[in-house]
XYZ file of N, CA and C in Angstrom:
369
model
N -24.831 -2.663 13.787
C -23.942 -2.088 14.703
C -24.093 -3.269 14.750
N -22.604 -3.782 16.327
C -22.555 -4.868 16.044
C -22.688 -5.312 17.663
N -23.390 -5.475 18.882
C -23.361 -5.270 20.539
C -22.749 -6.172 20.910
N -21.504 -6.059 22.060
C -21.781 -6.953 22.920
C -21.488 -6.457 24.334
N -21.696 -7.658 25.224
C -22.028 -6.977 26.708
C -20.332 -7.983 27.388
N -19.792 -7.062 28.309
C -19.381 -7.086 29.026
C -19.596 -7.200 30.689
N -19.467 -8.456 31.201
C -20.754 -8.185 32.670
C -21.738 -7.003 32.010
N -22.106 -5.862 33.266
C -22.945 -5.464 33.402
C -22.245 -3.947 32.472
N -21.048 -4.155 31.584
C -21.092 -2.769 30.818
C -21.479 -3.619 28.801
N -22.093 -2.627 28.236
C -23.047 -2.836 26.556
C -21.740 -2.286 26.089
N -21.632 -3.107 25.213
C -20.470 -2.181 23.498
C -21.158 -1.872 22.517
N -21.061 -0.732 22.144
C -21.465 -0.749 20.705
C -20.598 -0.666 19.295
N -20.078 -1.858 18.211
C -18.891 -1.466 16.923
C -19.909 -1.309 15.732
N -20.051 0.408 15.652
C -20.575 0.950 14.140
C -20.646 -0.318 13.740
N -20.808 -0.418 12.421
C -20.354 -1.966 11.322
C -19.689 -1.087 10.504
N -19.638 -0.124 10.277
C -18.381 0.267 9.403
C -17.210 0.745 10.394
N -17.213 0.253 11.284
C -15.728 -0.007 12.338
C -15.501 -1.438 12.275
N -15.525 -1.947 11.421
C -15.767 -4.006 11.592
C -15.386 -4.252 10.856
N -14.548 -5.391 10.440
C -13.781 -5.608 9.492
C -15.315 -6.211 7.811
N -16.773 -6.159 8.455
C -17.427 -6.963 7.856
C -18.586 -6.569 6.911
N -18.870 -6.484 5.716
C -19.008 -6.140 4.559
C -21.063 -5.851 4.724
N -21.160 -7.100 5.186
C -22.649 -7.291 5.445
C -22.668 -7.779 6.269
N -24.436 -8.171 6.333
C -25.505 -8.509 7.483
C -24.269 -10.487 7.701
N -24.294 -10.956 6.253
C -23.976 -12.198 6.783
C -23.093 -12.463 6.934
N -21.755 -11.461 6.948
C -20.549 -11.923 7.335
C -20.645 -11.809 9.144
N -21.052 -10.615 9.338
C -21.255 -10.433 10.437
C -22.241 -11.679 11.561
N -23.783 -12.064 10.679
C -24.311 -13.857 11.688
C -23.047 -14.761 11.760
N -22.491 -15.463 10.756
C -20.942 -15.974 10.567
C -20.311 -15.889 11.652
N -19.755 -14.648 12.365
C -18.876 -14.414 13.281
C -19.704 -14.572 14.432
N -21.089 -14.697 14.852
C -20.595 -15.317 15.954
C -20.122 -16.135 16.726
N -19.816 -16.537 17.994
C -19.295 -16.778 18.755
C -17.562 -16.201 18.430
N -17.538 -15.947 17.186
C -15.975 -15.970 17.174
C -15.332 -15.047 18.210
N -13.658 -14.893 18.304
C -13.258 -13.344 18.662
C -13.425 -12.575 18.390
N -13.499 -12.091 18.210
C -13.119 -10.522 17.498
C -12.067 -9.673 18.157
N -11.810 -8.632 17.066
C -10.606 -8.192 17.996
C -11.669 -6.097 18.410
N -11.679 -6.061 19.204
C -11.971 -3.936 19.375
C -11.284 -3.457 20.279
N -11.217 -2.003 19.707
C -10.570 -1.462 20.741
C -11.331 0.094 20.951
N -11.332 0.198 22.492
C -12.686 -0.018 23.471
C -12.211 2.859 22.790
N -13.153 2.923 22.443
C -12.902 4.704 21.793
C -13.466 5.237 22.875
N -14.896 4.731 23.292
C -15.281 6.216 24.282
C -15.748 4.863 25.654
N -16.545 5.896 26.238
C -16.529 4.830 27.162
C -17.650 5.984 28.717
N -18.619 5.914 28.507
C -20.174 7.160 29.483
C -19.929 5.796 30.520
N -19.597 6.466 31.746
C -19.575 5.540 32.483
C -20.764 5.282 33.334
N -21.896 6.664 33.348
C -22.988 6.651 34.069
C -23.839 5.973 32.690
N -23.815 5.712 31.924
C -24.412 4.495 31.519
C -24.455 2.741 31.210
N -22.739 2.881 31.749
C -22.214 1.460 31.199
C -21.908 1.341 29.532
N -21.697 2.119 29.402
C -21.864 2.040 27.786
C -20.590 2.180 27.530
N -19.681 1.405 26.435
C -19.083 1.892 25.316
C -19.115 1.827 23.808
N -17.659 2.833 22.948
C -18.131 2.490 21.644
C -16.854 1.679 21.738
N -16.714 1.483 20.588
C -15.324 0.825 20.058
C -16.003 0.311 18.302
N -13.628 0.627 18.338
C -13.676 0.341 16.934
C -13.041 -1.057 16.214
N -13.031 -2.225 15.392
C -12.729 -3.787 15.545
C -11.285 -3.231 14.528
N -12.101 -1.843 13.171
C -10.551 -1.574 12.323
C -9.446 -1.542 13.007
N -9.832 -0.520 13.542
C -8.085 0.209 15.029
C -7.797 -0.463 15.653
N -8.255 -2.195 16.280
C -8.138 -2.850 16.758
C -6.682 -3.629 16.197
N -7.559 -4.333 15.031
C -6.725 -5.298 13.978
C -5.486 -4.036 13.547
N -5.708 -3.226 13.094
C -4.608 -2.442 12.764
C -3.632 -2.086 13.939
N -3.795 -2.001 15.189
C -3.309 -1.935 16.023
C -2.507 -2.753 16.328
N -3.260 -4.291 16.266
C -2.411 -5.675 16.673
C -1.634 -6.056 15.652
N -1.991 -5.193 14.429
C -0.859 -6.120 13.102
C 0.585 -4.793 13.471
N 0.337 -4.240 13.401
C 1.944 -3.301 13.829
C 2.260 -4.496 14.985
N 1.847 -4.395 16.148
C 2.857 -4.759 16.859
C 3.107 -6.352 16.356
N 2.832 -6.998 15.807
C 2.965 -8.093 15.252
C 4.217 -8.519 14.265
N 3.274 -7.242 13.137
C 4.715 -7.349 12.688
C 6.205 -6.495 12.862
N 5.739 -5.691 14.151
C 7.821 -5.029 15.034
C 7.448 -6.085 15.052
N 7.454 -7.081 15.915
C 8.468 -8.858 16.512
C 8.146 -9.573 15.608
N 7.811 -9.766 14.102
C 8.665 -11.352 13.745
C 9.644 -11.342 13.285
N 10.205 -12.023 13.311
C 11.665 -12.231 12.267
C 11.670 -13.733 11.967
N 12.529 -13.317 10.780
C 13.020 -14.401 10.010
C 13.499 -15.880 10.747
N 12.557 -16.813 10.618
C 13.283 -18.693 10.976
C 12.420 -18.403 12.808
N 11.607 -17.372 12.769
C 11.314 -16.905 13.795
C 9.614 -18.375 14.717
N 9.712 -19.197 15.399
C 8.546 -19.450 15.088
C 7.334 -19.209 16.051
N 6.352 -18.799 15.813
C 4.579 -18.189 15.804
C 3.733 -18.856 16.373
N 2.781 -18.624 17.437
C 1.670 -19.585 17.544
C 0.678 -18.958 16.640
N -0.183 -19.932 16.174
C -0.886 -19.054 14.922
C -2.238 -19.650 15.191
N -3.737 -18.913 15.125
C -4.887 -19.723 15.526
C -5.269 -19.781 14.118
N -5.647 -21.155 13.709
C -6.605 -21.705 12.921
C -7.696 -21.031 12.433
N -8.595 -20.375 11.598
C -9.495 -19.886 11.599
C -10.765 -20.490 11.057
N -10.213 -21.139 9.875
C -10.847 -21.823 9.148
C -10.431 -23.087 8.059
N -11.332 -24.326 8.126
C -10.049 -25.330 6.788
C -11.178 -25.764 6.033
N -9.939 -26.167 4.926
C -10.544 -26.237 3.864
C -9.939 -27.076 3.181
N -10.326 -27.483 2.224
C -9.575 -28.932 1.615
C -7.827 -28.966 1.099
N -7.798 -27.413 0.702
C -6.464 -26.744 0.097
C -5.584 -26.330 1.202
N -6.426 -25.407 1.978
C -5.663 -24.339 3.351
C -5.978 -24.518 4.393
N -5.362 -24.202 5.372
C -5.655 -23.547 6.441
C -5.825 -22.216 6.607
N -6.770 -21.906 7.514
C -6.717 -19.901 7.378
C -6.153 -20.135 8.887
N -5.178 -18.664 8.115
C -4.498 -18.192 10.000
C -4.854 -16.984 10.656
N -4.761 -16.667 11.648
C -4.333 -15.278 11.886
C -2.848 -15.815 12.923
N -2.420 -15.013 13.095
C -1.194 -15.044 13.434
C -1.052 -12.818 13.772
N -1.404 -12.846 15.144
C -1.405 -11.383 15.324
C -2.616 -10.254 14.547
N -3.271 -10.685 14.600
C -4.837 -9.859 13.821
C -4.192 -9.702 12.414
N -3.024 -10.454 11.277
C -2.642 -10.782 10.524
C -3.720 -11.911 10.089
N -4.340 -12.485 8.685
C -4.224 -13.315 8.356
C -3.876 -13.291 7.358
N -3.640 -15.217 7.539
C -2.971 -15.710 6.458
C -3.512 -16.790 6.479
N -2.533 -17.599 5.148
C -3.244 -19.113 4.877
C -2.231 -19.784 4.660
N -1.950 -21.143 5.194
C -1.106 -22.266 4.984
C -2.153 -23.556 4.005
N -1.012 -23.901 2.526
C -1.779 -24.097 1.662
C -1.820 -26.157 2.507
N -2.311 -26.608 1.816
C -2.664 -27.725 1.951
C -0.996 -29.074 2.242
N -0.566 -28.942 1.166
C 0.864 -29.557 0.873
C 1.377 -28.851 1.792
N 1.608 -28.035 2.132
C 2.762 -27.760 3.009
C 2.045 -27.646 4.614
N 1.411 -28.346 4.674
C 0.822 -28.668 6.061
C 1.437 -29.917 6.937
N 1.863 -30.688 6.318
C 2.278 -32.163 6.664
C 2.814 -32.245 5.307
N 3.867 -33.785 5.685
C 4.814 -34.566 4.780
C 3.729 -36.017 4.541
N 3.346 -36.059 5.839
C 2.440 -37.589 5.562
C 0.822 -37.416 5.345
N 0.592 -38.471 4.986
C -0.866 -38.017 3.960
C -1.966 -38.012 4.970
N -2.628 -37.146 4.564
C -3.851 -36.754 5.584
C -5.220 -37.375 4.879
N -5.924 -38.002 4.741
C -6.679 -38.494 4.079
C -7.725 -37.571 4.562
N -8.399 -36.845 5.393
C -9.583 -35.678 6.083
C -9.054 -34.393 6.753
N -7.905 -33.369 5.883
C -7.845 -32.095 6.632
C -8.834 -31.903 7.650
N -9.839 -31.930 7.556
C -10.882 -31.427 8.486
C -10.898 -32.526 10.441
N -10.257 -33.850 9.348
C -10.698 -34.174 10.646
C -9.723 -33.816 11.386
N -8.348 -33.525 10.634
C -6.494 -33.584 11.670
C -6.952 -32.010 12.467
N -7.040 -31.236 11.525
C -6.984 -29.534 12.309
C -8.278 -28.814 11.894
N -8.807 -28.284 13.025
C -9.491 -27.843 13.858
C -9.389 -26.114 13.782
N -10.398 -25.937 14.683
C -9.862 -24.364 14.448
C -9.569 -24.566 16.152
N -8.134 -23.727 15.508
C -7.777 -24.543 17.146
C -5.948 -23.771 16.888
N -4.931 -23.514 17.752
C -3.759 -22.773 17.810
C -2.774 -23.858 17.878
N -1.772 -23.630 16.449
C -0.463 -24.038 16.394
C 0.399 -23.567 16.087
N 1.819 -23.833 16.441
C 3.159 -23.261 16.415
C 3.889 -23.287 14.134
N 4.351 -22.288 13.885
C 4.819 -22.473 12.949
C 5.580 -21.424 12.829
N 6.801 -22.138 11.826
C 8.029 -21.192 11.804
C 7.867 -20.118 10.509
N 8.712 -18.676 10.712
C 8.285 -17.376 9.437
C 9.524 -17.636 9.243
N 9.157 -17.474 7.474
C 10.195 -18.448 6.283
C 9.899 -16.289 5.642
């Protein structure tokens, strides 16, 4: 289970309701933004139950509904490696290959692009 605390309210997200397959992936997610959808709330104990999978499905549906060809969108860079930038576009995970990132020479893609937001055109 994953716990999150919002003010004085504690949330519980069962591991099978997350996108993580094992504990190592869960540990790697510490300090990362996660999506979750509140499914239950016990006001007396100030605890809620949530699902990350349902939140992702919902957000992806909203994103697909609004995407149009040639639309400029904002994407969050979630990971950088020598071959690509991994992106999050409204909970849709995708990547941008290094040769599509820039027309200029980049000595070290890690120095140029960190985890941040960028604007991209939908093709």
